[in-house]
Structures are given as structure tokens and as C-alpha cells.
Amino acid sequence: MNASATWTVPEHVPSDRIVDFDFMNPPNVTADVHLAWKALHNGPDIVWSPYNGGHWIATRADDIEVIQKDHQRFSHARVNIPPGQDPALVPLELDPPEHSAYRALITPAFLPQAIAAMEGDIRLLTVELIEGFAGKGECEFIVEFAKMLPIVIFLRLVDLPQEDRLQLLEMTELAVRGTVEERHRSQQMLAGYIGKWIENRRHNPGTDLISLIVNAKVDGEPIAPQRMFGLLVVVIFGGLDTVAAMMGFVCRYLAEHSAERRRLVEQPELILTAVDELIRRHGVTNTARVVVEDMHLNGVYLKRGDSIQVPNALFGLDERRFSDPMAIDFERKPVLHGAFGNGPHRCPGSFLARMEIKVFLQEWLKRIPDFELVAEDPPRCASGMVNGLLHLPLRWKIA
């Protein structure tokens, strides 16, 4: 173990729980981030990493689910590791009942009926992107498709200029896989960017989500500036990188597993139920909770103030919860995964994420049913607060 990491181990952490695992850079992460995390299942259920300020990691679905649902003992007050000094991410870093009023502001924009109304536009954009490179016989999937689809949809949802997408993607990358300093820089960049739009929507409100937030009231009062910024950070960053990463992992899986891909091509009706199984297999977020009081959890003594990480990937890859979890089974029922969280903080954007992945699979497989990885230029993964697929070159034969 890196000696510089050991100083973060407090006295109440048993030596047999300490693992040489830095979640920002776990062993063999570049080749397969999910296998890198899965290695933790070879040890105790709850372990301590001395890296990034020191924190617990819950590795099994049962414990992760308990922590996700129990905000009274496991607070959302700090979801990042290591915690920064930036304003709270609203409503993500608020606990009930305070959390509820802020969540209620954004929930209507992501309800099933609202997302269903967007499907036509999502489908048109998906087709446009795919047909832009289908005739070339190759693409770099992450840059040319996975990052483009979610951000274009998002910019339409909040009525921001499409030409701002590269700037926002840069901020997002720093926010979800950066150091504390890079996360802070990302928020400073966003503060400068969003400030002008807050003023714009105050004086010229529309029907978009930013206008709704800027002009909303909570408990009869306008939202305080720091709370408003924290809410806009969550709205802007929340669905961009996570959906792009998920689509990248799904596409890589299908490129490497031709039999499963052919099933979806020949039986497209399977796509509707396959989406959650693919999401279960490729969890992306690695948020944390703060222990509220001294307690025991699954044989481990946790102290008030400890951070404990709940990696969604490990929930979906737990063989105690899912038979043969590394395999995709389109008939697996029910697929009750934790990829969108559980309890009051369940991701409000889950319906939009499912819609984007469903439409991607339907339209891509119609046009590019057979594709493969590029052997001489392999995929590259990364870990952080969000697992990512950074590079995914694909190729296919042109008819």
C-alpha cells in the first residue's frame, strides 16, 4: 500500500478491513472499471480505503440498499469523496424534510408523461446523430454519440445555446472525475457561466427548467443564492455524464457479445425489458453518505462523521442478489437494481435516462446491427464519482 495513504486510518478501523483501493484509480481500471470495482467482492463486505481522506466502502447490495434508504442514520450532507467546500448540491445533499421542497421543484419536468412528450424529439436527434457517421463505417462512440445525445436534449430542456455544449462537457468531466481542486474549478466555471442566465431568466422567464428554478419560492420565500446555485449544478451535471457513460458501457457490451446483440436485432421487442438489465450490469455512480451516529453495521463499528461510499456498480454485480451477475440475461425478472438509488433520493431523471437508452438501442440496431471494437485502439475506462468510458472506437462494414 502507498505509505502516504496510511495516515488517514483512524483508530476504530480494524486492520483487516483496510484495502489498498483508491476509487479514483483502482487497479486495472483502464481496461474495465466494473471488474476493477468487482475485485472488492473478494474481501469483507464493508472495507476501509485510506485514500482520498479515508472512507468506508459498502460492497454488497444488502448494505448499500440499507444505506440508500436510511437517511436518518446515513446523511446525504456530503456525497463527494473527499468532500469539498463548495455550496451544497441541492437537493442531493439535503435530507428530508428539507430535501422534499427542492426536489418537488424539478420533479415535474422528469415525470413519465413529461418524458413521453419528449420521445419524438429524442428519436429524431438520435437518428440524425447515427446517420451522420453510419456511412463512414466507423466512429468514436463517446465523442460522436454518447456525449452528444444527452447534452443536446438537456440544452433544449433548459433552453440554453447548443454552441455551449463543449464548454459544459468540460465542466462536467472535471466535476465527476476530478480532484477536489478540479471540482472546485468546475463549480467556479459554472458560476461564471450560469450567473448571466439567472439574470436573464429573472427578467425574461420562459417555460424551461432554469426559469422555473430561478423564479421559484420555497416556503414562500425566493430561493437563497447558494441553494439556487447548488440546484442548478445538480440539474446541469446530473444527467450528462451518467447517461453518456451508461450508453458507452452498453454499446461496448453489445460490441463484445454478438449473440446478445443479434437477439435484440432480431427481437427488438426485447429492448423494452433489456434496458434495466443493461443498466443493472453497468452501474456508474459512486456517491457517499455521512454516518450520523456511532453504530454497528454488518459487524463493523462506524463512528459519527465517517464517510461511507455506496457504489451502484457493486449493487448490480453482487452474486448474493443476482444470479451470475456479470452476465446479461434479457429474461431476468425482476431487475430491481440500485443504479438510480433507493428511497427519497432516488434519481428523478431515471425515466429520461431509460428513454434515451431505449431509443438509442432501437435506432442504432436498425442502422448498424453488426459492429465491433477496434483491436488496435481498445476502449479506455476511468473511475471517480462517476464511472466512465472515455474512449470507444467502433467499426462496421458498409453495405
GROMACS .gro file of C-alpha atoms in nm:
model
  399
    1MET     CA    1   0.000   0.000   0.000
    2ASN     CA    2   0.112   0.357  -0.070
    3ALA     CA    3   0.260   0.467   0.265
    4SER     CA    4   0.132   0.822   0.221
    5ALA     CA    5  -0.223   0.689   0.231
    6THR     CA    6  -0.198   0.514   0.568
    7TRP     CA    7  -0.209   0.828   0.780
    8THR     CA    8  -0.582   0.860   0.718
    9VAL     CA    9  -0.668   0.536   0.902
   10PRO     CA   10  -0.839   0.618   1.236
   11GLU     CA   11  -0.811   0.404   1.547
   12HIS     CA   12  -1.157   0.248   1.522
   13VAL     CA   13  -1.081   0.088   1.182
   14PRO     CA   14  -0.960  -0.274   1.216
   15SER     CA   15  -0.651  -0.358   1.015
   16ASP     CA   16  -0.827  -0.647   0.842
   17ARG     CA   17  -1.078  -0.402   0.688
   18ILE     CA   18  -0.817  -0.180   0.522
   19VAL     CA   19  -0.787  -0.224   0.145
   20ASP     CA   20  -0.536  -0.086  -0.100
   21PHE     CA   21  -0.809   0.060  -0.318
   22ASP     CA   22  -0.813   0.417  -0.447
   23PHE     CA   23  -1.152   0.457  -0.615
   24MET     CA   24  -1.016   0.738  -0.832
   25ASN     CA   25  -0.760   0.499  -0.978
   26PRO     CA   26  -0.826   0.133  -0.886
   27PRO     CA   27  -0.601  -0.143  -1.027
   28ASN     CA   28  -0.669  -0.229  -1.393
   29VAL     CA   29  -0.933   0.041  -1.423
   30THR     CA   30  -0.838   0.144  -1.776
   31ALA     CA   31  -0.936  -0.193  -1.924
   32ASP     CA   32  -1.262  -0.250  -1.731
   33VAL     CA   33  -1.383  -0.025  -1.449
   34HIS     CA   34  -1.656  -0.268  -1.341
   35LEU     CA   35  -1.412  -0.556  -1.299
   36ALA     CA   36  -1.184  -0.319  -1.106
   37TRP     CA   37  -1.463  -0.247  -0.858
   38LYS     CA   38  -1.585  -0.610  -0.856
   39ALA     CA   39  -1.249  -0.713  -0.706
   40LEU     CA   40  -1.373  -0.572  -0.374
   41HIS     CA   41  -1.618  -0.864  -0.351
   42ASN     CA   42  -1.318  -1.086  -0.280
   43GLY     CA   43  -1.285  -0.932   0.067
   44PRO     CA   44  -1.504  -0.824   0.361
   45ASP     CA   45  -1.849  -0.677   0.297
   46ILE     CA   46  -1.751  -0.335   0.434
   47VAL     CA   47  -1.395  -0.212   0.389
   48TRP     CA   48  -1.189   0.100   0.458
   49SER     CA   49  -0.991   0.284   0.192
   50PRO     CA   50  -0.716   0.512   0.330
   51TYR     CA   51  -0.716   0.717   0.009
   52ASN     CA   52  -0.896   1.046  -0.062
   53GLY     CA   53  -0.923   1.141   0.303
   54GLY     CA   54  -1.016   0.791   0.419
   55HIS     CA   55  -1.361   0.637   0.393
   56TRP     CA   56  -1.562   0.317   0.423
   57ILE     CA   57  -1.694   0.133   0.116
   58ALA     CA   58  -2.007  -0.082   0.133
   59THR     CA   59  -1.953  -0.355  -0.125
   60ARG     CA   60  -2.273  -0.564  -0.102
   61ALA     CA   61  -2.626  -0.495  -0.223
   62ASP     CA   62  -2.795  -0.551   0.114
   63ASP     CA   63  -2.582  -0.292   0.294
   64ILE     CA   64  -2.594  -0.048   0.002
   65GLU     CA   65  -2.973  -0.065  -0.003
   66VAL     CA   66  -2.997  -0.006   0.373
   67ILE     CA   67  -2.771   0.299   0.346
   68GLN     CA   68  -2.953   0.437   0.041
   69LYS     CA   69  -3.290   0.421   0.218
   70ASP     CA   70  -3.194   0.524   0.574
   71HIS     CA   71  -3.124   0.899   0.563
   72GLN     CA   72  -3.170   0.927   0.941
   73ARG     CA   73  -2.854   0.725   1.008
   74PHE     CA   74  -2.675   0.792   0.677
   75SER     CA   75  -2.700   1.155   0.576
   76HIS     CA   76  -2.658   1.295   0.225
   77ALA     CA   77  -2.480   1.601   0.368
   78ARG     CA   78  -2.157   1.510   0.182
   79VAL     CA   79  -2.192   1.285  -0.121
   80ASN     CA   80  -1.849   1.353  -0.271
   81ILE     CA   81  -1.524   1.194  -0.160
   82PRO     CA   82  -1.321   1.374  -0.045
   83PRO     CA   83  -1.572   1.646   0.049
   84GLY     CA   84  -1.507   1.993  -0.086
   85GLN     CA   85  -1.602   2.337   0.044
   86ASP     CA   86  -1.844   2.418  -0.237
   87PRO     CA   87  -2.212   2.500  -0.177
   88ALA     CA   88  -2.438   2.203  -0.109
   89LEU     CA   89  -2.566   2.015  -0.412
   90VAL     CA   90  -2.943   2.070  -0.392
   91PRO     CA   91  -3.146   1.858  -0.331
   92LEU     CA   92  -2.883   1.581  -0.342
   93GLU     CA   93  -2.701   1.693  -0.026
   94LEU     CA   94  -3.015   1.775   0.172
   95ASP     CA   95  -3.201   1.525   0.389
   96PRO     CA   96  -3.577   1.505   0.433
   97PRO     CA   97  -3.785   1.701   0.510
   98GLU     CA   98  -3.578   1.992   0.371
   99HIS     CA   99  -3.491   1.786   0.065
  100SER     CA  100  -3.854   1.740  -0.038
  101ALA     CA  101  -3.943   2.100  -0.120
  102TYR     CA  102  -3.646   2.144  -0.354
  103ARG     CA  103  -3.693   1.808  -0.520
  104ALA     CA  104  -4.057   1.897  -0.586
  105LEU     CA  105  -3.941   2.191  -0.799
  106ILE     CA  106  -3.765   1.973  -1.057
  107THR     CA  107  -3.967   1.651  -1.039
  108PRO     CA  108  -4.249   1.760  -1.278
  109ALA     CA  109  -4.000   1.808  -1.563
  110PHE     CA  110  -3.892   1.442  -1.532
  111LEU     CA  111  -4.221   1.262  -1.473
  112PRO     CA  112  -4.310   0.983  -1.720
  113GLN     CA  113  -4.570   1.190  -1.903
  114ALA     CA  114  -4.326   1.480  -1.948
  115ILE     CA  115  -4.055   1.247  -2.077
  116ALA     CA  116  -4.301   1.067  -2.308
  117ALA     CA  117  -4.374   1.404  -2.470
  118MET     CA  118  -4.001   1.437  -2.548
  119GLU     CA  119  -3.963   1.097  -2.715
  120GLY     CA  120  -4.024   1.222  -3.068
  121ASP     CA  121  -3.750   1.483  -3.041
  122ILE     CA  122  -3.514   1.235  -2.876
  123ARG     CA  123  -3.573   0.988  -3.158
  124LEU     CA  124  -3.518   1.247  -3.433
  125LEU     CA  125  -3.191   1.360  -3.274
  126THR     CA  126  -3.075   1.000  -3.224
  127VAL     CA  127  -3.136   0.919  -3.590
  128GLU     CA  128  -2.964   1.238  -3.702
  129LEU     CA  129  -2.651   1.160  -3.500
  130ILE     CA  130  -2.630   0.796  -3.613
  131GLU     CA  131  -2.687   0.874  -3.979
  132GLY     CA  132  -2.415   1.138  -3.958
  133PHE     CA  133  -2.149   0.867  -3.930
  134ALA     CA  134  -2.317   0.539  -4.030
  135GLY     CA  135  -2.188   0.568  -4.386
  136LYS     CA  136  -1.826   0.601  -4.270
  137GLY     CA  137  -1.810   0.251  -4.123
  138GLU     CA  138  -1.655   0.377  -3.801
  139CYS     CA  139  -1.695   0.623  -3.515
  140GLU     CA  140  -1.555   0.713  -3.177
  141PHE     CA  141  -1.876   0.639  -2.992
  142ILE     CA  142  -1.823   0.852  -2.681
  143VAL     CA  143  -1.744   1.181  -2.856
  144GLU     CA  144  -1.962   1.135  -3.164
  145PHE     CA  145  -2.273   0.995  -2.997
  146ALA     CA  146  -2.279   0.915  -2.622
  147LYS     CA  147  -2.186   1.265  -2.506
  148MET     CA  148  -2.377   1.442  -2.781
  149LEU     CA  149  -2.726   1.296  -2.731
  150PRO     CA  150  -2.776   1.375  -2.359
  151ILE     CA  151  -2.636   1.727  -2.374
  152VAL     CA  152  -2.836   1.834  -2.678
  153ILE     CA  153  -3.154   1.705  -2.511
  154PHE     CA  154  -3.059   1.877  -2.187
  155LEU     CA  155  -2.984   2.211  -2.353
  156ARG     CA  156  -3.327   2.200  -2.512
  157LEU     CA  157  -3.485   2.122  -2.173
  158VAL     CA  158  -3.325   2.428  -2.012
  159ASP     CA  159  -3.326   2.647  -2.325
  160LEU     CA  160  -2.951   2.711  -2.337
  161PRO     CA  161  -2.750   2.762  -2.659
  162GLN     CA  162  -2.634   2.445  -2.835
  163GLU     CA  163  -2.296   2.605  -2.902
  164ASP     CA  164  -2.227   2.593  -2.525
  165ARG     CA  165  -2.219   2.213  -2.518
  166LEU     CA  166  -1.840   2.165  -2.532
  167GLN     CA  167  -1.789   2.415  -2.251
  168LEU     CA  168  -2.046   2.236  -2.035
  169LEU     CA  169  -1.898   1.893  -2.113
  170GLU     CA  170  -1.556   2.017  -1.997
  171MET     CA  171  -1.708   2.134  -1.667
  172THR     CA  172  -1.890   1.803  -1.627
  173GLU     CA  173  -1.574   1.596  -1.672
  174LEU     CA  174  -1.395   1.797  -1.402
  175ALA     CA  175  -1.696   1.768  -1.170
  176VAL     CA  176  -1.742   1.390  -1.182
  177ARG     CA  177  -1.386   1.255  -1.217
  178GLY     CA  178  -1.173   1.541  -1.092
  179THR     CA  179  -0.977   1.611  -0.775
  180VAL     CA  180  -1.120   1.842  -0.507
  181GLU     CA  181  -0.938   2.130  -0.676
  182GLU     CA  182  -1.075   2.037  -1.018
  183ARG     CA  183  -1.427   2.001  -0.880
  184HIS     CA  184  -1.398   2.346  -0.726
  185ARG     CA  185  -1.269   2.490  -1.052
  186SER     CA  186  -1.561   2.330  -1.233
  187GLN     CA  187  -1.807   2.500  -0.998
  188GLN     CA  188  -1.630   2.833  -1.040
  189MET     CA  189  -1.655   2.795  -1.417
  190LEU     CA  190  -2.022   2.708  -1.388
  191ALA     CA  191  -2.088   3.001  -1.152
  192GLY     CA  192  -1.950   3.237  -1.415
  193TYR     CA  193  -2.147   3.068  -1.689
  194ILE     CA  194  -2.481   3.038  -1.513
  195GLY     CA  195  -2.481   3.382  -1.350
  196LYS     CA  196  -2.580   3.559  -1.670
  197TRP     CA  197  -2.860   3.309  -1.734
  198ILE     CA  198  -3.003   3.355  -1.385
  199GLU     CA  199  -3.039   3.726  -1.452
  200ASN     CA  200  -3.175   3.660  -1.799
  201ARG     CA  201  -3.449   3.426  -1.675
  202ARG     CA  202  -3.542   3.657  -1.390
  203HIS     CA  203  -3.624   3.933  -1.637
  204ASN     CA  204  -3.735   3.714  -1.929
  205PRO     CA  205  -3.878   3.393  -1.782
  206GLY     CA  206  -3.982   3.111  -2.009
  207THR     CA  207  -4.124   2.764  -1.958
  208ASP     CA  208  -3.782   2.596  -1.927
  209LEU     CA  209  -3.642   2.436  -1.613
  210ILE     CA  210  -3.393   2.715  -1.536
  211SER     CA  211  -3.672   2.975  -1.548
  212LEU     CA  212  -3.877   2.761  -1.312
  213ILE     CA  213  -3.591   2.732  -1.060
  214VAL     CA  214  -3.483   3.096  -1.078
  215ASN     CA  215  -3.833   3.226  -1.013
  216ALA     CA  216  -3.948   2.960  -0.766
  217LYS     CA  217  -4.022   3.004  -0.397
  218VAL     CA  218  -3.965   2.758  -0.115
  219ASP     CA  219  -4.176   2.804   0.197
  220GLY     CA  220  -4.299   3.130   0.048
  221GLU     CA  221  -3.952   3.280   0.004
  222PRO     CA  222  -3.726   3.312  -0.303
  223ILE     CA  223  -3.451   3.050  -0.314
  224ALA     CA  224  -3.130   3.171  -0.148
  225PRO     CA  225  -2.842   3.229  -0.397
  226GLN     CA  226  -2.626   2.939  -0.272
  227ARG     CA  227  -2.920   2.699  -0.273
  228MET     CA  228  -3.017   2.811  -0.623
  229PHE     CA  229  -2.661   2.754  -0.747
  230GLY     CA  230  -2.649   2.411  -0.584
  231LEU     CA  231  -2.978   2.318  -0.750
  232LEU     CA  232  -2.859   2.435  -1.092
  233VAL     CA  233  -2.534   2.239  -1.051
  234VAL     CA  234  -2.735   1.919  -0.994
  235VAL     CA  235  -2.969   1.993  -1.286
  236ILE     CA  236  -2.682   2.067  -1.525
  237PHE     CA  237  -2.433   1.798  -1.421
  238GLY     CA  238  -2.679   1.533  -1.303
  239GLY     CA  239  -2.778   1.370  -1.629
  240LEU     CA  240  -2.498   1.448  -1.872
  241ASP     CA  241  -2.206   1.226  -1.782
  242THR     CA  242  -2.407   0.949  -1.619
  243VAL     CA  243  -2.620   0.881  -1.926
  244ALA     CA  244  -2.324   0.916  -2.163
  245ALA     CA  245  -2.124   0.669  -1.952
  246MET     CA  246  -2.411   0.422  -1.935
  247MET     CA  247  -2.463   0.428  -2.312
  248GLY     CA  248  -2.091   0.377  -2.363
  249PHE     CA  249  -2.082   0.071  -2.137
  250VAL     CA  250  -2.395  -0.073  -2.303
  251CYS     CA  251  -2.252  -0.021  -2.650
  252ARG     CA  252  -1.921  -0.181  -2.555
  253TYR     CA  253  -2.103  -0.482  -2.411
  254LEU     CA  254  -2.301  -0.534  -2.731
  255ALA     CA  255  -1.990  -0.492  -2.944
  256GLU     CA  256  -1.822  -0.769  -2.744
  257HIS     CA  257  -2.125  -1.001  -2.721
  258SER     CA  258  -2.258  -1.067  -3.068
  259ALA     CA  259  -2.518  -1.327  -2.961
  260GLU     CA  260  -2.695  -1.085  -2.725
  261ARG     CA  261  -2.672  -0.811  -2.987
  262ARG     CA  262  -2.828  -1.034  -3.253
  263ARG     CA  263  -3.115  -1.120  -3.017
  264LEU     CA  264  -3.200  -0.753  -2.982
  265VAL     CA  265  -3.175  -0.702  -3.358
  266GLU     CA  266  -3.400  -0.999  -3.434
  267GLN     CA  267  -3.636  -0.941  -3.140
  268PRO     CA  268  -3.650  -0.562  -3.094
  269GLU     CA  269  -3.942  -0.601  -2.853
  270LEU     CA  270  -3.683  -0.730  -2.601
  271ILE     CA  271  -3.527  -0.385  -2.586
  272LEU     CA  272  -3.805  -0.254  -2.362
  273THR     CA  273  -3.717  -0.504  -2.088
  274ALA     CA  274  -3.344  -0.526  -2.169
  275VAL     CA  275  -3.277  -0.166  -2.073
  276ASP     CA  276  -3.294  -0.223  -1.696
  277GLU     CA  277  -3.083  -0.539  -1.718
  278LEU     CA  278  -2.814  -0.348  -1.909
  279ILE     CA  279  -2.832  -0.066  -1.654
  280ARG     CA  280  -2.808  -0.318  -1.367
  281ARG     CA  281  -2.489  -0.463  -1.511
  282HIS     CA  282  -2.322  -0.126  -1.569
  283GLY     CA  283  -2.382   0.093  -1.261
  284VAL     CA  284  -2.198   0.424  -1.278
  285THR     CA  285  -2.232   0.641  -0.964
  286ASN     CA  286  -2.014   0.613  -0.653
  287THR     CA  287  -2.166   0.861  -0.410
  288ALA     CA  288  -2.116   0.858  -0.034
  289ARG     CA  289  -2.312   0.918   0.285
  290VAL     CA  290  -2.214   1.061   0.624
  291VAL     CA  291  -2.262   0.842   0.932
  292VAL     CA  292  -2.493   1.037   1.164
  293GLU     CA  293  -2.430   0.846   1.488
  294ASP     CA  294  -2.196   0.581   1.624
  295MET     CA  295  -2.335   0.244   1.521
  296HIS     CA  296  -2.265  -0.110   1.409
  297LEU     CA  297  -2.344  -0.218   1.053
  298ASN     CA  298  -2.289  -0.576   0.942
  299GLY     CA  299  -2.024  -0.635   1.206
  300VAL     CA  300  -1.840  -0.307   1.156
  301TYR     CA  301  -1.824  -0.018   1.403
  302LEU     CA  302  -1.892   0.312   1.228
  303LYS     CA  303  -1.830   0.643   1.400
  304ARG     CA  304  -2.027   0.962   1.364
  305GLY     CA  305  -1.881   1.171   1.082
  306ASP     CA  306  -1.735   0.877   0.888
  307SER     CA  307  -1.796   0.876   0.514
  308ILE     CA  308  -1.924   0.554   0.360
  309GLN     CA  309  -1.935   0.503  -0.015
  310VAL     CA  310  -2.223   0.317  -0.183
  311PRO     CA  311  -2.106   0.215  -0.534
  312ASN     CA  312  -2.407   0.137  -0.751
  313ALA     CA  313  -2.195  -0.089  -0.971
  314LEU     CA  314  -2.129  -0.323  -0.678
  315PHE     CA  315  -2.503  -0.343  -0.601
  316GLY     CA  316  -2.572  -0.472  -0.953
  317LEU     CA  317  -2.272  -0.706  -0.957
  318ASP     CA  318  -2.347  -0.881  -0.626
  319GLU     CA  319  -2.399  -1.254  -0.679
  320ARG     CA  320  -2.586  -1.267  -0.348
  321ARG     CA  321  -2.858  -1.054  -0.508
  322PHE     CA  322  -2.832  -1.154  -0.877
  323SER     CA  323  -2.755  -1.496  -1.019
  324ASP     CA  324  -2.448  -1.483  -1.249
  325PRO     CA  325  -2.435  -1.101  -1.216
  326MET     CA  326  -2.160  -1.042  -1.474
  327ALA     CA  327  -2.381  -1.189  -1.748
  328ILE     CA  328  -2.668  -1.015  -1.922
  329ASP     CA  329  -2.997  -1.208  -1.904
  330PHE     CA  330  -3.279  -1.043  -2.101
  331GLU     CA  331  -3.530  -1.267  -1.922
  332ARG     CA  332  -3.409  -1.175  -1.574
  333LYS     CA  333  -3.708  -1.074  -1.362
  334PRO     CA  334  -3.744  -0.868  -1.165
  335VAL     CA  335  -3.443  -0.644  -1.230
  336LEU     CA  336  -3.459  -0.443  -0.908
  337HIS     CA  337  -3.121  -0.275  -0.925
  338GLY     CA  338  -2.989   0.023  -0.730
  339ALA     CA  339  -2.843   0.216  -1.022
  340PHE     CA  340  -3.080   0.510  -0.967
  341GLY     CA  341  -3.067   0.489  -0.589
  342ASN     CA  342  -3.342   0.393  -0.349
  343GLY     CA  343  -3.559   0.585  -0.108
  344PRO     CA  344  -3.639   0.959  -0.113
  345HIS     CA  345  -3.325   1.045  -0.311
  346ARG     CA  346  -3.398   0.812  -0.600
  347CYS     CA  347  -3.278   0.984  -0.916
  348PRO     CA  348  -3.561   1.197  -1.063
  349GLY     CA  349  -3.400   1.169  -1.407
  350SER     CA  350  -3.434   0.790  -1.424
  351PHE     CA  351  -3.724   0.800  -1.672
  352LEU     CA  352  -3.527   1.026  -1.906
  353ALA     CA  353  -3.218   0.805  -1.882
  354ARG     CA  354  -3.419   0.493  -1.965
  355MET     CA  355  -3.585   0.671  -2.256
  356GLU     CA  356  -3.253   0.782  -2.404
  357ILE     CA  357  -3.101   0.433  -2.376
  358LYS     CA  358  -3.412   0.266  -2.518
  359VAL     CA  359  -3.428   0.499  -2.819
  360PHE     CA  360  -3.053   0.466  -2.875
  361LEU     CA  361  -3.078   0.086  -2.890
  362GLN     CA  362  -3.384   0.088  -3.115
  363GLU     CA  363  -3.244   0.329  -3.372
  364TRP     CA  364  -2.879   0.218  -3.363
  365LEU     CA  365  -2.953  -0.151  -3.412
  366LYS     CA  366  -3.182  -0.074  -3.708
  367ARG     CA  367  -2.899   0.104  -3.885
  368ILE     CA  368  -2.580  -0.060  -3.752
  369PRO     CA  369  -2.677  -0.412  -3.646
  370ASP     CA  370  -2.323  -0.553  -3.660
  371PHE     CA  371  -2.030  -0.363  -3.516
  372GLU     CA  372  -1.710  -0.441  -3.330
  373LEU     CA  373  -1.434  -0.291  -3.123
  374VAL     CA  374  -1.115  -0.173  -3.291
  375ALA     CA  375  -0.849  -0.418  -3.171
  376GLU     CA  376  -0.558  -0.180  -3.224
  377ASP     CA  377  -0.731   0.101  -3.033
  378PRO     CA  378  -0.901  -0.055  -2.727
  379PRO     CA  379  -1.159   0.112  -2.501
  380ARG     CA  380  -1.039   0.318  -2.205
  381CYS     CA  381  -1.230   0.340  -1.877
  382ALA     CA  382  -1.199   0.566  -1.574
  383SER     CA  383  -1.332   0.572  -1.220
  384GLY     CA  384  -1.438   0.859  -0.995
  385MET     CA  385  -1.763   0.982  -0.852
  386VAL     CA  386  -1.900   0.853  -1.182
  387ASN     CA  387  -1.753   0.552  -1.365
  388GLY     CA  388  -1.677   0.649  -1.721
  389LEU     CA  389  -1.592   0.506  -2.060
  390LEU     CA  390  -1.361   0.768  -2.205
  391HIS     CA  391  -1.277   0.616  -2.541
  392LEU     CA  392  -1.472   0.364  -2.750
  393PRO     CA  393  -1.377   0.333  -3.118
  394LEU     CA  394  -1.616   0.114  -3.320
  395ARG     CA  395  -1.624  -0.009  -3.679
  396TRP     CA  396  -1.865  -0.192  -3.906
  397LYS     CA  397  -1.899  -0.298  -4.267
  398ILE     CA  398  -2.077  -0.062  -4.503
  399ALA     CA  399  -2.346  -0.233  -4.707
   0.00000   0.00000   0.00000
